Amino acid sequence: MKTKKLYVIFLLSLFTQNVLSQQNITFGKGHTKGVNVSSSTASATGAATLTSSGFLPNLNASSRFLSQATLGTNYTEIQKVATQGIERWLDNQLALPNSFKLESYVQNMHQSMVDSLNIKNNVSTNTLLNVSVDNWHFDIAWFQGSMTATDLLRWRIGLALSEIFVTSRVSSFSDNPYALASYYDLLMDNSFGNYRTLIDKITYHPTMAVYLSFMNNHATDLFNGKQTYPDENYAREIMQLFSIGLYELNIDGSEKKDANGMSIPTYTNNDIVNLAKVFTGLSWGDGAYIGIAAKDKWSYTKRLKFYGKDNSDAIKNPNKINPRIVDAHEYGAKTFLNTTIPARDVLLGEQDIQDALNVIFNHPNVGPFISRRLIQRLVTSNPSPAYIQRIATIFNNNGSGVRGDLKAVIRAILLDPDARQCCGDNTESYGMLKEPFIRYMNLLKGLSLEAQGGVFRNVMNRVYDKTEQKPLYATTVFNFFSPDYMPDGSLKDANKVAPEFQLLSSQTLTGYFNALNDWLINDDPIDYYGLFLGETYKPNLEPRFNVVADYALTRNDKVPLLLDKYNLIFAHGKLSAESLKIIGTAIKSMPYVQDANGVPASTEAYRRVRIAIFLIMTSPDYLINK
């Protein structure tokens, strides 16, 4: 609607009186019930007239869009979207390549540590192999990329995908930033690609293989009295969590029912057993045989290698006359999800894997399942069946006969009328509780965190300690929260989900408040770590906020302008009049010494700006993104 002329007849200030309720209804403020608006532009929706999103330029609508499409935004980006239009901004973002490689950044950081230690100690003995790195080096790389990359949409989608296709440092690779960085690069690289390619790359990534225990997954075998069966973990989770879910779905995401009104399971235990046989024979990409251990930290960055046969005995014992050589990949036909993969030579067993991924990819559940997951991560916890159906239809066919086009899916999710027109008749359950980590990024992006030389070093420990969330740190494969979590109370009574509420407790809520006080009021927004023991600390390199330009808005008569600015940036203008009044009164009640222009002295102005932002970011109007 931003980029096309709409020849729509509308009244800017028409009021109608509802006879029954005796309430004034204002067109253009979101009231759409019982009103139809047509548009002469087929690609746009006339209902935008009623929601205010049709007016150009619209800062609030732009801010709201960016709250769904990015990790956080500032006034400049809001103005940019308002001027150029949502569709144009979105298409430009979808066309951008991945501009930041986390693995490369970790590697360069690691090398700089080696070089610095050699120079510091006047030696040449330090190498990448003996200078240790840890998982927080991944956090530094992630934060640097998130604060400097121009492909803002990709970073939001990458985070969403990391919460669907979950791996975590809470694992045996907890000390390996390369494992984390390489996997996250995979998600970022394929954020706008095809779902089929994505599940292939995930299946063949060593980080996932170790996390879900199918690394060195062996065919059924009996040796020295020890019976081995294929590991079933990945076979179960790729179906349950990554593709089709537990029950058969209609295209609108609703569960199909049998003749007795019961939900129909998508798979059985036999399906899991047979699919587990498919994922046998995969091992480290830099190894020589199945069963070998990781060579080093970089083993986690190389695509898995397939072995049809297990000849490890022959390789480890080259002088053995009759080494034991057995199948590494399970031989025989494999039936799952009502499809049979034919028996073939185990040396050709990699085709079994591709056949299985094709079966999963073409299952009718995938469209509605993945569509709902992505909508939940970007727009609303409870998408309408019609919303899910529209997106699943795009997943099934992008309009050019292509199935699984994530770029088309993401575009459709963010431009859908349910996303752009808050909230219709579903105001009580529309939207989502902002994830704690998203709130943190909102703050840093909204205040345009500054770093000398553009280097943002941050291990983000307090974020996790206080809110129990940061990238690739979920405690299980089920993510930080379940997509079907229902908190007790009115939402549960209405059969509505609120996934992020699973992270909400008295501890995490007060933790967020206390952390926000540290980040904002105490101006300590990041956790700056030395890269190695003995590194010279340079406090001027720590990123900080600079809100001096807002001091002029801290005069009592200017406070409404201050609140309007940050209401726009953080809550896209959704703070209620009551909330604004309460916050404004609190700010104006703060005593201050003023200069000749009536502006509070810097100390008082500093606190007024930051406390105003603190109160906005702790208000329900901000915390629930609608």
PDB file of C-alpha atoms in Angstrom, residues 469-572:
ATOM      1  CA  GLN A 469      17.955 -16.462  26.743  1.00  0.00           C
ATOM      2  CA  LYS A 470      20.560 -15.747  24.083  1.00  0.00           C
ATOM      3  CA  PRO A 471      21.297 -17.373  20.698  1.00  0.00           C
ATOM      4  CA  LEU A 472      22.043 -21.112  20.657  1.00  0.00           C
ATOM      5  CA  TYR A 473      21.657 -21.474  24.430  1.00  0.00           C
ATOM      6  CA  ALA A 474      18.377 -23.356  24.782  1.00  0.00           C
ATOM      7  CA  THR A 475      18.556 -26.125  27.362  1.00  0.00           C
ATOM      8  CA  THR A 476      16.823 -28.665  25.093  1.00  0.00           C
ATOM      9  CA  VAL A 477      15.974 -29.239  21.439  1.00  0.00           C
ATOM     10  CA  PHE A 478      12.479 -27.945  22.285  1.00  0.00           C
ATOM     11  CA  ASN A 479      13.821 -24.382  22.339  1.00  0.00           C
ATOM     12  CA  PHE A 480      13.481 -21.832  25.139  1.00  0.00           C
ATOM     13  CA  PHE A 481       9.708 -22.237  24.973  1.00  0.00           C
ATOM     14  CA  SER A 482       7.161 -24.477  23.310  1.00  0.00           C
ATOM     15  CA  PRO A 483       5.110 -23.088  20.396  1.00  0.00           C
ATOM     16  CA  ASP A 484       2.061 -24.632  22.071  1.00  0.00           C
ATOM     17  CA  TYR A 485       2.606 -23.377  25.612  1.00  0.00           C
ATOM     18  CA  MET A 486      -0.528 -22.096  27.327  1.00  0.00           C
ATOM     19  CA  PRO A 487      -0.134 -20.083  30.530  1.00  0.00           C
ATOM     20  CA  ASP A 488      -2.828 -20.525  33.133  1.00  0.00           C
ATOM     21  CA  GLY A 489      -5.576 -17.920  33.077  1.00  0.00           C
ATOM     22  CA  SER A 490      -7.690 -16.285  30.422  1.00  0.00           C
ATOM     23  CA  LEU A 491      -5.511 -17.377  27.494  1.00  0.00           C
ATOM     24  CA  LYS A 492      -5.699 -21.016  28.506  1.00  0.00           C
ATOM     25  CA  ASP A 493      -9.432 -20.674  29.068  1.00  0.00           C
ATOM     26  CA  ALA A 494      -9.724 -19.313  25.524  1.00  0.00           C
ATOM     27  CA  ASN A 495      -7.512 -22.142  24.176  1.00  0.00           C
ATOM     28  CA  LYS A 496      -4.844 -19.655  23.074  1.00  0.00           C
ATOM     29  CA  VAL A 497      -1.090 -20.149  23.218  1.00  0.00           C
ATOM     30  CA  ALA A 498       1.565 -17.732  24.436  1.00  0.00           C
ATOM     31  CA  PRO A 499       4.953 -19.424  23.858  1.00  0.00           C
ATOM     32  CA  GLU A 500       7.188 -16.696  25.279  1.00  0.00           C
ATOM     33  CA  PHE A 501       5.303 -16.759  28.584  1.00  0.00           C
ATOM     34  CA  GLN A 502       7.050 -20.053  29.304  1.00  0.00           C
ATOM     35  CA  LEU A 503      10.172 -17.971  29.933  1.00  0.00           C
ATOM     36  CA  LEU A 504       8.275 -15.527  32.120  1.00  0.00           C
ATOM     37  CA  SER A 505       8.578 -15.910  35.873  1.00  0.00           C
ATOM     38  CA  SER A 506       9.050 -13.609  38.821  1.00  0.00           C
ATOM     39  CA  GLN A 507      12.753 -14.315  38.486  1.00  0.00           C
ATOM     40  CA  THR A 508      13.102 -13.555  34.787  1.00  0.00           C
ATOM     41  CA  LEU A 509      10.791 -10.528  34.909  1.00  0.00           C
ATOM     42  CA  THR A 510      12.617  -8.890  37.816  1.00  0.00           C
ATOM     43  CA  GLY A 511      15.837 -10.034  36.171  1.00  0.00           C
ATOM     44  CA  TYR A 512      14.871  -8.114  33.050  1.00  0.00           C
ATOM     45  CA  PHE A 513      13.990  -5.017  35.078  1.00  0.00           C
ATOM     46  CA  ASN A 514      17.290  -5.170  36.968  1.00  0.00           C
ATOM     47  CA  ALA A 515      19.291  -5.829  33.818  1.00  0.00           C
ATOM     48  CA  LEU A 516      17.520  -2.963  32.037  1.00  0.00           C
ATOM     49  CA  ASN A 517      18.501  -0.718  34.929  1.00  0.00           C
ATOM     50  CA  ASP A 518      22.140  -1.765  34.458  1.00  0.00           C
ATOM     51  CA  TRP A 519      22.078  -1.462  30.688  1.00  0.00           C
ATOM     52  CA  LEU A 520      20.244   1.830  30.547  1.00  0.00           C
ATOM     53  CA  ILE A 521      20.323   3.821  33.784  1.00  0.00           C
ATOM     54  CA  ASN A 522      23.871   2.746  34.730  1.00  0.00           C
ATOM     55  CA  ASP A 523      24.986   2.960  31.080  1.00  0.00           C
ATOM     56  CA  ASP A 524      26.504  -0.519  31.110  1.00  0.00           C
ATOM     57  CA  PRO A 525      24.801  -2.157  28.132  1.00  0.00           C
ATOM     58  CA  ILE A 526      27.350  -4.834  27.249  1.00  0.00           C
ATOM     59  CA  ASP A 527      29.629  -7.422  28.857  1.00  0.00           C
ATOM     60  CA  TYR A 528      33.129  -6.602  27.638  1.00  0.00           C
ATOM     61  CA  TYR A 529      35.548  -9.533  28.024  1.00  0.00           C
ATOM     62  CA  GLY A 530      39.251  -9.698  27.342  1.00  0.00           C
ATOM     63  CA  LEU A 531      39.900 -12.080  24.496  1.00  0.00           C
ATOM     64  CA  PHE A 532      42.816 -13.674  26.318  1.00  0.00           C
ATOM     65  CA  LEU A 533      44.507 -13.532  29.715  1.00  0.00           C
ATOM     66  CA  GLY A 534      46.610 -10.406  30.033  1.00  0.00           C
ATOM     67  CA  GLU A 535      44.977  -8.427  27.220  1.00  0.00           C
ATOM     68  CA  THR A 536      45.246  -4.689  27.923  1.00  0.00           C
ATOM     69  CA  TYR A 537      41.885  -3.321  28.991  1.00  0.00           C
ATOM     70  CA  LYS A 538      40.814  -0.211  27.082  1.00  0.00           C
ATOM     71  CA  PRO A 539      37.616   1.169  28.621  1.00  0.00           C
ATOM     72  CA  ASN A 540      37.141   3.633  25.770  1.00  0.00           C
ATOM     73  CA  LEU A 541      36.474   0.661  23.493  1.00  0.00           C
ATOM     74  CA  GLU A 542      33.379  -0.403  25.415  1.00  0.00           C
ATOM     75  CA  PRO A 543      30.208   0.440  23.449  1.00  0.00           C
ATOM     76  CA  ARG A 544      27.998   3.059  25.102  1.00  0.00           C
ATOM     77  CA  PHE A 545      24.742   4.937  24.539  1.00  0.00           C
ATOM     78  CA  ASN A 546      24.736   8.596  23.584  1.00  0.00           C
ATOM     79  CA  VAL A 547      21.402  10.322  24.196  1.00  0.00           C
ATOM     80  CA  VAL A 548      22.723  13.864  24.709  1.00  0.00           C
ATOM     81  CA  ALA A 549      20.684  15.062  21.726  1.00  0.00           C
ATOM     82  CA  ASP A 550      17.538  14.266  23.735  1.00  0.00           C
ATOM     83  CA  TYR A 551      18.455  16.469  26.695  1.00  0.00           C
ATOM     84  CA  ALA A 552      16.573  19.394  25.141  1.00  0.00           C
ATOM     85  CA  LEU A 553      13.407  17.290  25.361  1.00  0.00           C
ATOM     86  CA  THR A 554      13.676  16.810  29.117  1.00  0.00           C
ATOM     87  CA  ARG A 555      12.158  20.186  29.956  1.00  0.00           C
ATOM     88  CA  ASN A 556       8.756  19.657  31.513  1.00  0.00           C
ATOM     89  CA  ASP A 557       6.954  21.221  28.564  1.00  0.00           C
ATOM     90  CA  LYS A 558       8.955  19.044  26.148  1.00  0.00           C
ATOM     91  CA  VAL A 559       8.527  15.724  27.955  1.00  0.00           C
ATOM     92  CA  PRO A 560       5.551  14.731  25.737  1.00  0.00           C
ATOM     93  CA  LEU A 561       7.853  15.030  22.712  1.00  0.00           C
ATOM     94  CA  LEU A 562      10.451  12.839  24.420  1.00  0.00           C
ATOM     95  CA  LEU A 563       7.834  10.201  25.130  1.00  0.00           C
ATOM     96  CA  ASP A 564       6.421  10.419  21.622  1.00  0.00           C
ATOM     97  CA  LYS A 565       9.863   9.738  20.166  1.00  0.00           C
ATOM     98  CA  TYR A 566      10.542   6.610  22.177  1.00  0.00           C
ATOM     99  CA  ASN A 567       6.949   5.452  22.044  1.00  0.00           C
ATOM    100  CA  LEU A 568       7.445   5.443  18.273  1.00  0.00           C
ATOM    101  CA  ILE A 569      10.826   3.682  18.343  1.00  0.00           C
ATOM    102  CA  PHE A 570      10.041   0.995  20.890  1.00  0.00           C
ATOM    103  CA  ALA A 571       6.259   0.586  20.874  1.00  0.00           C
ATOM    104  CA  HIS A 572       5.327   1.951  17.417  1.00  0.00           C
TER     105      HIS A 572
END
